[in-house]
Amino acid sequence: PSVSFQWVGDNQHALCSTWLGNSPVEQTGLLGREDLQRALADADIFVLLSSWEGLPLALIEAQAMSLPALITPLPGCLEVVIPEQTGLVADTTEGMKNQLLRLIEDSALRLRMGHAARKRIEAEFSFDAYSERVWELYSRMAEVKELT
């Protein structure tokens, strides 16, 4: 299949060249909100190659745009992605290549994972869902305090 890669962000372009080889990669640098939304809308797959992440907002935004994700197995990333349901996980260069090829070659897999990702983000990471979980946490903390 014909594939193009776009690296959104700064400074880390060299990381992807180790597993993309000679594939052409367009590097955008940092993007403003509207340009970032356009880039995500034009994408078919979101790849997050991190060696450290908290709770990655970029990953949440991408999955909210119905993009399946390829991630490294970091705790913050695994809070967002359900392996084999909303995205794929790999921790080696060879694993990344293989998982990326799976997503590139299987449009039905991409669509299924992207749809599941969007539903998960709406259910678990929307403002309402998050607010409800915070309220539940505070309520439980208040109950514990009352018992002591």
mmCIF file of C-alpha atoms in Angstrom:
data_model
loop_
_atom_site.group_PDB
_atom_site.id
_atom_site.type_symbol
_atom_site.label_atom_id
_atom_site.label_comp_id
_atom_site.label_asym_id
_atom_site.label_seq_id
_atom_site.Cartn_x
_atom_site.Cartn_y
_atom_site.Cartn_z
ATOM 1 C CA PRO A 1 0.000 0.000 0.000
ATOM 2 C CA SER A 2 1.004 3.597 -0.543
ATOM 3 C CA VAL A 3 1.943 5.109 2.822
ATOM 4 C CA SER A 4 3.095 8.509 3.985
ATOM 5 C CA PHE A 5 4.271 9.463 7.455
ATOM 6 C CA GLN A 6 3.861 12.753 9.254
ATOM 7 C CA TRP A 7 5.802 13.516 12.424
ATOM 8 C CA VAL A 8 3.937 16.104 14.493
ATOM 9 C CA GLY A 9 6.000 17.732 17.206
ATOM 10 C CA ASP A 10 9.610 18.638 17.657
ATOM 11 C CA ASN A 11 13.058 17.102 18.107
ATOM 12 C CA GLN A 12 12.163 13.410 18.082
ATOM 13 C CA HIS A 13 12.107 12.833 14.316
ATOM 14 C CA ALA A 14 15.317 10.788 14.489
ATOM 15 C CA LEU A 15 13.588 8.204 16.690
ATOM 16 C CA CYS A 16 11.153 7.151 13.990
ATOM 17 C CA SER A 17 13.832 6.863 11.309
ATOM 18 C CA THR A 18 15.282 3.863 13.137
ATOM 19 C CA TRP A 19 12.189 1.808 12.379
ATOM 20 C CA LEU A 20 10.781 3.546 9.313
ATOM 21 C CA GLY A 21 14.074 3.205 7.480
ATOM 22 C CA ASN A 22 14.134 5.238 4.267
ATOM 23 C CA SER A 23 10.405 5.983 4.241
ATOM 24 C CA PRO A 24 9.807 9.684 3.673
ATOM 25 C CA VAL A 25 8.639 11.464 6.803
ATOM 26 C CA GLU A 26 7.162 14.955 6.778
ATOM 27 C CA GLN A 27 8.078 16.785 9.972
ATOM 28 C CA THR A 28 5.582 19.495 10.890
ATOM 29 C CA GLY A 29 7.089 20.821 14.082
ATOM 30 C CA LEU A 30 4.665 21.966 16.751
ATOM 31 C CA LEU A 31 1.166 22.702 15.451
ATOM 32 C CA GLY A 32 -1.528 25.062 16.651
ATOM 33 C CA ARG A 33 -4.917 23.707 17.687
ATOM 34 C CA GLU A 34 -6.638 23.968 14.291
ATOM 35 C CA ASP A 35 -3.673 22.562 12.365
ATOM 36 C CA LEU A 36 -3.379 19.705 14.843
ATOM 37 C CA GLN A 37 -7.074 18.870 14.488
ATOM 38 C CA ARG A 38 -6.647 18.871 10.692
ATOM 39 C CA ALA A 39 -3.596 16.598 10.937
ATOM 40 C CA LEU A 40 -5.503 14.137 13.144
ATOM 41 C CA ALA A 41 -8.540 14.245 10.851
ATOM 42 C CA ASP A 42 -6.302 13.412 7.870
ATOM 43 C CA ALA A 43 -4.532 10.545 9.674
ATOM 44 C CA ASP A 44 -5.391 6.842 9.619
ATOM 45 C CA ILE A 45 -3.148 5.690 12.485
ATOM 46 C CA PHE A 46 -1.673 7.414 15.544
ATOM 47 C CA VAL A 47 1.756 6.279 16.735
ATOM 48 C CA LEU A 48 3.156 7.272 20.125
ATOM 49 C CA LEU A 49 6.754 6.131 20.581
ATOM 50 C CA SER A 50 7.535 7.199 24.101
ATOM 51 C CA SER A 51 9.967 5.992 26.677
ATOM 52 C CA TRP A 52 8.071 7.934 29.371
ATOM 53 C CA GLU A 53 4.511 9.235 29.593
ATOM 54 C CA GLY A 54 2.115 10.300 32.283
ATOM 55 C CA LEU A 55 -1.429 10.293 30.942
ATOM 56 C CA PRO A 56 -0.807 11.293 27.299
ATOM 57 C CA LEU A 57 -3.292 13.935 26.185
ATOM 58 C CA ALA A 58 -2.134 13.596 22.559
ATOM 59 C CA LEU A 59 -3.141 9.927 22.644
ATOM 60 C CA ILE A 60 -6.544 10.745 24.144
ATOM 61 C CA GLU A 61 -7.118 13.411 21.469
ATOM 62 C CA ALA A 62 -6.132 11.015 18.677
ATOM 63 C CA GLN A 63 -8.394 8.263 19.945
ATOM 64 C CA ALA A 64 -11.243 10.760 20.329
ATOM 65 C CA MET A 65 -10.782 11.358 16.583
ATOM 66 C CA SER A 66 -11.338 7.597 15.992
ATOM 67 C CA LEU A 67 -7.699 6.787 15.351
ATOM 68 C CA PRO A 68 -6.315 3.395 16.310
ATOM 69 C CA ALA A 69 -3.036 3.786 18.163
ATOM 70 C CA LEU A 70 0.299 2.041 18.171
ATOM 71 C CA ILE A 71 1.979 2.610 21.527
ATOM 72 C CA THR A 72 4.827 1.484 23.716
ATOM 73 C CA PRO A 73 3.698 -0.402 26.858
ATOM 74 C CA LEU A 74 3.907 2.458 29.341
ATOM 75 C CA PRO A 75 1.456 2.709 32.240
ATOM 76 C CA GLY A 76 -0.065 6.026 31.085
ATOM 77 C CA CYS A 77 -0.495 4.791 27.520
ATOM 78 C CA LEU A 78 -2.017 1.535 28.713
ATOM 79 C CA GLU A 79 -4.580 3.507 30.732
ATOM 80 C CA VAL A 80 -5.876 4.846 27.421
ATOM 81 C CA VAL A 81 -5.347 2.012 24.930
ATOM 82 C CA ILE A 82 -6.868 -1.423 25.375
ATOM 83 C CA PRO A 83 -4.468 -3.732 23.497
ATOM 84 C CA GLU A 84 -6.043 -5.434 20.482
ATOM 85 C CA GLN A 85 -9.266 -3.443 20.986
ATOM 86 C CA THR A 86 -8.437 0.254 20.602
ATOM 87 C CA GLY A 87 -4.840 -0.066 19.491
ATOM 88 C CA LEU A 88 -1.700 -2.152 19.374
ATOM 89 C CA VAL A 89 1.317 -2.321 21.668
ATOM 90 C CA ALA A 90 4.962 -3.087 20.978
ATOM 91 C CA ASP A 91 8.173 -2.605 22.900
ATOM 92 C CA THR A 92 10.818 -3.478 20.314
ATOM 93 C CA THR A 93 11.728 -2.007 16.960
ATOM 94 C CA GLU A 94 10.730 -5.229 15.214
ATOM 95 C CA GLY A 95 7.459 -5.349 17.136
ATOM 96 C CA MET A 96 6.681 -1.753 16.157
ATOM 97 C CA LYS A 97 7.318 -2.525 12.486
ATOM 98 C CA ASN A 98 5.099 -5.609 12.596
ATOM 99 C CA GLN A 99 2.254 -3.914 14.455
ATOM 100 C CA LEU A 100 2.386 -0.868 12.197
ATOM 101 C CA LEU A 101 2.212 -3.120 9.139
ATOM 102 C CA ARG A 102 -0.838 -4.851 10.613
ATOM 103 C CA LEU A 103 -2.616 -1.513 10.900
ATOM 104 C CA ILE A 104 -1.495 -0.316 7.475
ATOM 105 C CA GLU A 105 -2.536 -3.488 5.682
ATOM 106 C CA ASP A 106 -5.833 -4.186 7.482
ATOM 107 C CA SER A 107 -8.331 -1.367 6.946
ATOM 108 C CA ALA A 108 -11.096 -3.306 8.746
ATOM 109 C CA LEU A 109 -8.862 -3.600 11.825
ATOM 110 C CA ARG A 110 -8.089 0.134 11.695
ATOM 111 C CA LEU A 111 -11.761 1.037 11.448
ATOM 112 C CA ARG A 112 -12.841 -1.377 14.195
ATOM 113 C CA MET A 113 -10.137 -0.167 16.581
ATOM 114 C CA GLY A 114 -10.758 3.487 15.721
ATOM 115 C CA HIS A 115 -14.479 3.128 16.418
ATOM 116 C CA ALA A 116 -13.796 1.314 19.702
ATOM 117 C CA ALA A 117 -11.240 3.973 20.662
ATOM 118 C CA ARG A 118 -13.740 6.793 20.126
ATOM 119 C CA LYS A 119 -16.395 5.003 22.208
ATOM 120 C CA ARG A 120 -13.883 4.348 25.003
ATOM 121 C CA ILE A 121 -12.701 7.947 25.119
ATOM 122 C CA GLU A 122 -16.295 9.197 25.257
ATOM 123 C CA ALA A 123 -17.127 6.739 28.050
ATOM 124 C CA GLU A 124 -13.955 7.031 30.137
ATOM 125 C CA PHE A 125 -12.189 10.303 29.366
ATOM 126 C CA SER A 126 -14.902 12.827 28.542
ATOM 127 C CA PHE A 127 -15.355 15.751 30.902
ATOM 128 C CA ASP A 128 -18.571 14.253 32.277
ATOM 129 C CA ALA A 129 -17.072 10.793 32.845
ATOM 130 C CA TYR A 130 -13.971 12.239 34.455
ATOM 131 C CA SER A 131 -15.985 14.599 36.666
ATOM 132 C CA GLU A 132 -18.162 11.713 37.832
ATOM 133 C CA ARG A 133 -15.116 9.628 38.779
ATOM 134 C CA VAL A 134 -13.571 12.529 40.688
ATOM 135 C CA TRP A 135 -16.878 13.100 42.523
ATOM 136 C CA GLU A 136 -17.054 9.385 43.425
ATOM 137 C CA LEU A 137 -13.487 9.492 44.724
ATOM 138 C CA TYR A 138 -14.181 12.553 46.896
ATOM 139 C CA SER A 139 -17.378 10.930 48.189
ATOM 140 C CA ARG A 140 -15.500 7.765 49.189
ATOM 141 C CA MET A 141 -12.814 9.851 50.869
ATOM 142 C CA ALA A 142 -15.477 11.751 52.828
ATOM 143 C CA GLU A 143 -17.078 8.449 53.935
ATOM 144 C CA VAL A 144 -13.729 7.152 55.158
ATOM 145 C CA LYS A 145 -13.095 10.385 57.056
ATOM 146 C CA GLU A 146 -16.522 10.130 58.726
ATOM 147 C CA LEU A 147 -15.714 6.580 59.873
ATOM 148 C CA THR A 148 -12.479 7.636 61.554
#
